[in-house]
Coordinates of C-alpha atoms and ligand atoms in Angstrom, one line a residue:
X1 CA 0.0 0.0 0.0
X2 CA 1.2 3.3 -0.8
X3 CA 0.5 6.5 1.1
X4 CA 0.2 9.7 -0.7
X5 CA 0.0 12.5 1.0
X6 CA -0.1 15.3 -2.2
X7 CA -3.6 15.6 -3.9
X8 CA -1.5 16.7 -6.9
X9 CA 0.5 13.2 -7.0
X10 CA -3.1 11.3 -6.2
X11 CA -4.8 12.9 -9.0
X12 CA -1.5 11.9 -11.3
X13 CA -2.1 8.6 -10.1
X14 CA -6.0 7.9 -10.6
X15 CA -6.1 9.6 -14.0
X16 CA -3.1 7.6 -15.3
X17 CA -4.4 4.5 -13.7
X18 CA -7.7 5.5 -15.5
X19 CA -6.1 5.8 -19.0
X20 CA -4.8 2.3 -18.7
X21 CA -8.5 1.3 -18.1
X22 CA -9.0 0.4 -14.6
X23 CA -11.5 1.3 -12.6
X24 CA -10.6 3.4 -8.7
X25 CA -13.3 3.0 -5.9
X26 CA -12.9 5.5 -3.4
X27 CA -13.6 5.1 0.3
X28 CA -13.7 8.5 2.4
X29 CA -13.1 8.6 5.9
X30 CA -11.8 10.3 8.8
X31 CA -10.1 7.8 10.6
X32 CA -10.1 5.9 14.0
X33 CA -11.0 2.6 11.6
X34 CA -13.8 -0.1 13.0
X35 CA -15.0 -2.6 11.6
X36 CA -17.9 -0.2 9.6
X37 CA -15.4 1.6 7.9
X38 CA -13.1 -2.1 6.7
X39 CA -16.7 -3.7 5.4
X40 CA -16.8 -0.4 3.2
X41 CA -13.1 -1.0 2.4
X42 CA -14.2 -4.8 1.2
X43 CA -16.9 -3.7 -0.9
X44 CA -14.7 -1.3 -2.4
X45 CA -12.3 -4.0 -3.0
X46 CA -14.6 -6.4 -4.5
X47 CA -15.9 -3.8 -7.4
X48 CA -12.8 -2.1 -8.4
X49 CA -9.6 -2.5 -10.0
X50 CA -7.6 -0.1 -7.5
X51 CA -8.8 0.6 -4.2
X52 CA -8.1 4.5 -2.3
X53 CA -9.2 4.8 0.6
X54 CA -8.9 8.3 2.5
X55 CA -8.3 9.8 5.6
X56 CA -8.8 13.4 6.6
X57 CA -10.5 14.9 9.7
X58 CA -11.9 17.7 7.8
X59 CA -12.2 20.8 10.1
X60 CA -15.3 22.4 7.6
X61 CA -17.2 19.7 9.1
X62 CA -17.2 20.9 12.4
X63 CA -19.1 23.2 14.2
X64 CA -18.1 26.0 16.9
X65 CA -17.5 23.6 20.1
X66 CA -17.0 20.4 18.4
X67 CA -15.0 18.1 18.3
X68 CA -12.7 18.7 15.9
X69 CA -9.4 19.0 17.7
X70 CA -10.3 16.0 20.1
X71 CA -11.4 13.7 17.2
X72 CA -9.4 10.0 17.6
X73 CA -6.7 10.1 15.3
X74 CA -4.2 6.9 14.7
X75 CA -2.4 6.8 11.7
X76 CA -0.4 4.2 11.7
X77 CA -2.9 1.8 13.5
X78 CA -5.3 2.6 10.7
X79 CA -2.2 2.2 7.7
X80 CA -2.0 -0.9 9.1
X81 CA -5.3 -2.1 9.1
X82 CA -5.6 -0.6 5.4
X83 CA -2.8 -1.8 4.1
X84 CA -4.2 -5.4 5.9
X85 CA -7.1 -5.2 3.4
X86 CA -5.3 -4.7 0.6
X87 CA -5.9 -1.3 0.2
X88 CA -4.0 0.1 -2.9
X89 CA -3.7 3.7 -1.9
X90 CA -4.1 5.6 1.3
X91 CA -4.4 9.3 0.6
X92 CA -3.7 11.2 3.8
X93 CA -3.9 14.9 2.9
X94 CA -3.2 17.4 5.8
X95 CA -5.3 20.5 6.0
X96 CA -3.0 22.8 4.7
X97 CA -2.9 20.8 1.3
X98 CA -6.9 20.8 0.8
X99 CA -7.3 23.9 2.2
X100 CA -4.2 26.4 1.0
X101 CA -4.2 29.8 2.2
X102 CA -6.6 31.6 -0.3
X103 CA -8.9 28.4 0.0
X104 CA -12.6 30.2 0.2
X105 CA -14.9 28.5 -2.0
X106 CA -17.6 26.2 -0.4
X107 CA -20.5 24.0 -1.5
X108 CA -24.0 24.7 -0.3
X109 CA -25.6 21.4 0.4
X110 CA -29.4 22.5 -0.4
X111 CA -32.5 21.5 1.0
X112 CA -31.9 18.1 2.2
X113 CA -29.0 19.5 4.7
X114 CA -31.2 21.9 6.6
X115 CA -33.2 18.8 8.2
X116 CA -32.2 16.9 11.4
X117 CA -28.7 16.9 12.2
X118 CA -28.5 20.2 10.1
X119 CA -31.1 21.4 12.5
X120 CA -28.3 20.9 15.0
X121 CA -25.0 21.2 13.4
X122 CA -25.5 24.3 10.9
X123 CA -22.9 23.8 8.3
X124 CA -22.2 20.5 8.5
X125 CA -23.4 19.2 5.5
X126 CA -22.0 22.4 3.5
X127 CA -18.4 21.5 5.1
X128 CA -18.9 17.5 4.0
X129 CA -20.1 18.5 0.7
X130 CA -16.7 20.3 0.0
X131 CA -14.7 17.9 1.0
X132 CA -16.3 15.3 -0.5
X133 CA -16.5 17.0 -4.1
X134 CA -12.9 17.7 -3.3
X135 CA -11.9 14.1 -3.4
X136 CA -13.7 13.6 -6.1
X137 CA -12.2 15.8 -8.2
X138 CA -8.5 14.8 -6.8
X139 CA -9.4 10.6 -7.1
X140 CA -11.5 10.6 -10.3
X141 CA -13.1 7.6 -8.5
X142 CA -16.1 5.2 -10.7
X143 CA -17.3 4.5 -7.5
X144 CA -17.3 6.0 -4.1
X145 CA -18.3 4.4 -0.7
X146 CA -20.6 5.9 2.1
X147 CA -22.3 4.0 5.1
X148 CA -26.3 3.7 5.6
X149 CA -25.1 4.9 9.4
X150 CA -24.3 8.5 8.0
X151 CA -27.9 8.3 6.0
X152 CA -28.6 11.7 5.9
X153 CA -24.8 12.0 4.7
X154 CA -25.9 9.6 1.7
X155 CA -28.6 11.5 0.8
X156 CA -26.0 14.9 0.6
X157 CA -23.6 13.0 -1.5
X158 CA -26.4 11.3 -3.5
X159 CA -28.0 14.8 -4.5
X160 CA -24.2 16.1 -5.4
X161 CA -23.6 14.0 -7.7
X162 CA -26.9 14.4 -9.2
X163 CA -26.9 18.1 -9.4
X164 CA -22.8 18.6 -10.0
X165 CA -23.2 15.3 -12.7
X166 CA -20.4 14.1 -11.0
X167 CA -19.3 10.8 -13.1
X168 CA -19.5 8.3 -10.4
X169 CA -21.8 5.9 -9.2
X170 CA -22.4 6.2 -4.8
X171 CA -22.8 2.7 -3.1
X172 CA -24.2 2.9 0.0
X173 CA -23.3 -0.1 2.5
X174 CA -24.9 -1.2 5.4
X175 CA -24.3 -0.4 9.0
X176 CA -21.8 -2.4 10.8
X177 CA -23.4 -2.6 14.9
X178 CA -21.3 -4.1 18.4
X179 CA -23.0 -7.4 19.3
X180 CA -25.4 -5.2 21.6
X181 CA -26.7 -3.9 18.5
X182 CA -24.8 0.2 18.8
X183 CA -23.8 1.1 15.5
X184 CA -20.0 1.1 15.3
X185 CA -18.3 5.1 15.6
X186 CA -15.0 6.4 16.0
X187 CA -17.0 8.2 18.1
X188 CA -17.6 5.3 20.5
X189 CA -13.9 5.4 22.1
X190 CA -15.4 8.5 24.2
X191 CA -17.8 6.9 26.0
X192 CA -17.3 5.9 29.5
X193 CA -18.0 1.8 30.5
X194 CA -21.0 3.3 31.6
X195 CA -22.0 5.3 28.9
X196 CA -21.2 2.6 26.4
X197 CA -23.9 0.5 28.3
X198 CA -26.3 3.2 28.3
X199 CA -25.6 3.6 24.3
X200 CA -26.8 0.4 23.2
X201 CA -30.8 2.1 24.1
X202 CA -30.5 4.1 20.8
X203 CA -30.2 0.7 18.7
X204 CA -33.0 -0.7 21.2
X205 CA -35.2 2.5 20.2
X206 CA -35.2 2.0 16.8
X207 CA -35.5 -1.7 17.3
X208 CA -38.6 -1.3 19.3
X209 CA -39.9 1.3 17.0
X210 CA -39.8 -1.0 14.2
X211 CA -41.2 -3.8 15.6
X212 CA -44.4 -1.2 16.6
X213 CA -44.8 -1.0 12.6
X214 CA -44.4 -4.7 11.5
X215 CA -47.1 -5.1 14.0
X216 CA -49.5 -2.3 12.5
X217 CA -48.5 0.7 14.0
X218 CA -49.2 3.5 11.7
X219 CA -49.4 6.6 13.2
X220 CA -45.8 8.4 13.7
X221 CA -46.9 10.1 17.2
X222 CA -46.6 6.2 18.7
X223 CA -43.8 5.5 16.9
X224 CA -42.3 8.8 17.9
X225 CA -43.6 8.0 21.6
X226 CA -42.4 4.6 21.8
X227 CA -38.8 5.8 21.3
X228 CA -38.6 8.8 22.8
X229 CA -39.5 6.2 25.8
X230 CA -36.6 4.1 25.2
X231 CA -34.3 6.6 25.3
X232 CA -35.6 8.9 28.4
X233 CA -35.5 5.9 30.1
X234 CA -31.6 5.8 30.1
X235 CA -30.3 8.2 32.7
X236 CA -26.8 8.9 30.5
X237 CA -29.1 9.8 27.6
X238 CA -28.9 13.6 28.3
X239 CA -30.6 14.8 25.1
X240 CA -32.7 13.8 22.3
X241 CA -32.3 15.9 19.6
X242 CA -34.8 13.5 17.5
X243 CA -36.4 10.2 17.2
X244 CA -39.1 9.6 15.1
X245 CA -40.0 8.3 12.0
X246 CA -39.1 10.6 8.8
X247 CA -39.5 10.5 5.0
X248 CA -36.4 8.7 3.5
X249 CA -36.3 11.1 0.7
X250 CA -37.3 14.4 2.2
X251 CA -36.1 13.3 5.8
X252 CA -39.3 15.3 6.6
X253 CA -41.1 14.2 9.8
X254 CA -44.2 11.8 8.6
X255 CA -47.3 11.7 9.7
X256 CA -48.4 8.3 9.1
X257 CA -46.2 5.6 8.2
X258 CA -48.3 3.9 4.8
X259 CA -45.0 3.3 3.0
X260 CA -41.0 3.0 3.0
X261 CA -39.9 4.7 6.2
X262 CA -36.7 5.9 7.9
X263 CA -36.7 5.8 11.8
X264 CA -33.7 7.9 12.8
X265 CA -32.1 9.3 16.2
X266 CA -29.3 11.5 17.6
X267 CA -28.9 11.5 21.1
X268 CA -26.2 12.8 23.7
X269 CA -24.8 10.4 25.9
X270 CA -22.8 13.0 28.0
X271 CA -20.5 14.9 26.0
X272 CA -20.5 12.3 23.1
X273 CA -23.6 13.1 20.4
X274 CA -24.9 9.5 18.5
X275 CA -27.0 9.1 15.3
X276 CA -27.8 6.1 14.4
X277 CA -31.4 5.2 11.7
X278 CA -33.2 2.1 10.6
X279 CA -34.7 1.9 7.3
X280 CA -38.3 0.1 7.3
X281 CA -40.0 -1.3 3.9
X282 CA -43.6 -0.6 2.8
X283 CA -45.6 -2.9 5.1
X284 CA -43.6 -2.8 8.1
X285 CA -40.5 -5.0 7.0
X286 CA -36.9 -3.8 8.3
X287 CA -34.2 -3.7 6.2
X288 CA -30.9 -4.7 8.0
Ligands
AMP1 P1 -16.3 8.5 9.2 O1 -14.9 8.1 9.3 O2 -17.1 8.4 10.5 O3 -16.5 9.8 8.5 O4 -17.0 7.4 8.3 C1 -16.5 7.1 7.0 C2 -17.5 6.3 6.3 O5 -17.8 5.1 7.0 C3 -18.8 7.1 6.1 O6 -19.4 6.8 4.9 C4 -19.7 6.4 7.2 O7 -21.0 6.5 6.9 C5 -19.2 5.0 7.2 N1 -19.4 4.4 8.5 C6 -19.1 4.9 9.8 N2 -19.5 4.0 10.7 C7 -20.1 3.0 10.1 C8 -20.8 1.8 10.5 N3 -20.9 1.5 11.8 N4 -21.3 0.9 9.5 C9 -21.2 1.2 8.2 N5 -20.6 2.3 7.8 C10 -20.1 3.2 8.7

């Protein structure tokens, strides 16, 4: 596996790797590698010739009071799990090569990134979009790879590439959970033994929330009820921002649930903020 660290020298790479006719699959991420991110990296793998895979906490993406400079970061341990999967290419940009001095223009995500986390994390979307078109343009990838976990994310990147006609086809892959069922985060390695306990309610929520439909529940205010219960219930769960059951193209609140469905929370355990969403079928069905 080779490391590149110059998006000039990446894009030199991709495009002539392109002209010889083989295909790149791209897998953004910001490090701290589970086992989420290494499914995506198998994927990734199994569809394309040469396989990038990218690291870079990108400081757009966070907010006033974030995270940002606390974020996990282990290079090497993740080069090594990479380069384990047979990752061709890890591109590792620092900020100062994405972002030069001068560096002003940015992306407005549109519509889509005003709803739920956007409600809570203004910018956010706007800050992944640039990045993300960024890669793009510095990987030439045929495919990129995004997890179901981030789903509003999908739904950015998805539009993106839609309205930019971006040249690549997004695969989403599914979301890779502990054995207690807590969708796997760099974010995780915050919580407290405690906390980590009390974390495994959001996947419970949704869980129960779910089952409430494949029984007949139609209306969202149960749904909405029988989740927000779950999670008050769990003393370290010190704010729902939302759970309930949303439109899983709009990601507008829904009234009644009569067709596909996506039941989505974000939650702070402590100092640590979760997402984590369930997609249901027409008729109740979940899809995981
Ligand atoms: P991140 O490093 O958190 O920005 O994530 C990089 C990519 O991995 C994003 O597309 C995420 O949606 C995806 N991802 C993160 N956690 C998981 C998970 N538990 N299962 C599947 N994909 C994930």
């Amino acid at each position: 596996m080779e490391i590149i660290r110059i998006p000039r020298v990446m894009q030199d790479f991709a495009l002539k790797e392109k002209r010889r006719g083989r295909t790149v699959g791209l897998v953004p991420t910001m490090g701290a590698l589970h086992a989420g991110h290494l499914n995506i990296v198998r994927s990734c793998r199994g569809e394309n010739d040469i396989t990038v895979s990218s690291i870079f906490v990108n400081p757009l993406q966070f907010g006033r009071g974030e995270d940002f400079q606390s974020y996990p970061r282990d290079h090497e341990g993740d080069a090594e799990k990479l380069k384990n999967e047979g990752v061709d290419i890890l591109f590792m940009p620092d900020a100062e090569a994405l972002y030069p001095p001068g560096f002003s223009t940015r992306v407005s995500a549109g519509e889509i990134a005003g709803k739920l986390c956007g409600g809570f994390r203004p910018g956010h979307f706007d800050g992944v979009a640039t990045v993300v078109i960024k890669l793009f343009n510095v990987v030439s990838p045929d495919r990129a790879y995004f997890g179901e976990k981030d789903y509003q994310q999908t739904l950015v990147i998805r539009r993106l590439v839609r309205d930019m006609n971006i040249p690549l086809e997004v695969v989403i892959c599914p979301t890779v959970r502990e054995k207690d069922g807590l969708a796997m985060s760099s974010r995780n390695s915050y919580l407290k033994e405690a906390e980590r306990k009390a974390a495994s309610a959001i996947y419970c929520a949704l869980k129960r929330a779910a089952q409430r439909v494949a029984e007949g529940a139609r209306r969202t205010s149960e749904i909405r009820s029988e989740m927000q219960g779950v999670l008050g219930a769990e003393p370290l769960i010190t704010e729902i921002q939302y759970a309930s059951a949303y439109d899983p193209e709009t990601l507008e609140e829904l009234q009644e649930i009569d067709g596909d469905a996506l039941l989505a929370a974000a939650v702070f355990i402590g100092k640590t903020r979760l997402i984590d969403n369930v997609s249901i079928k027409a008729g109740g069905r979940r899809r995981d």
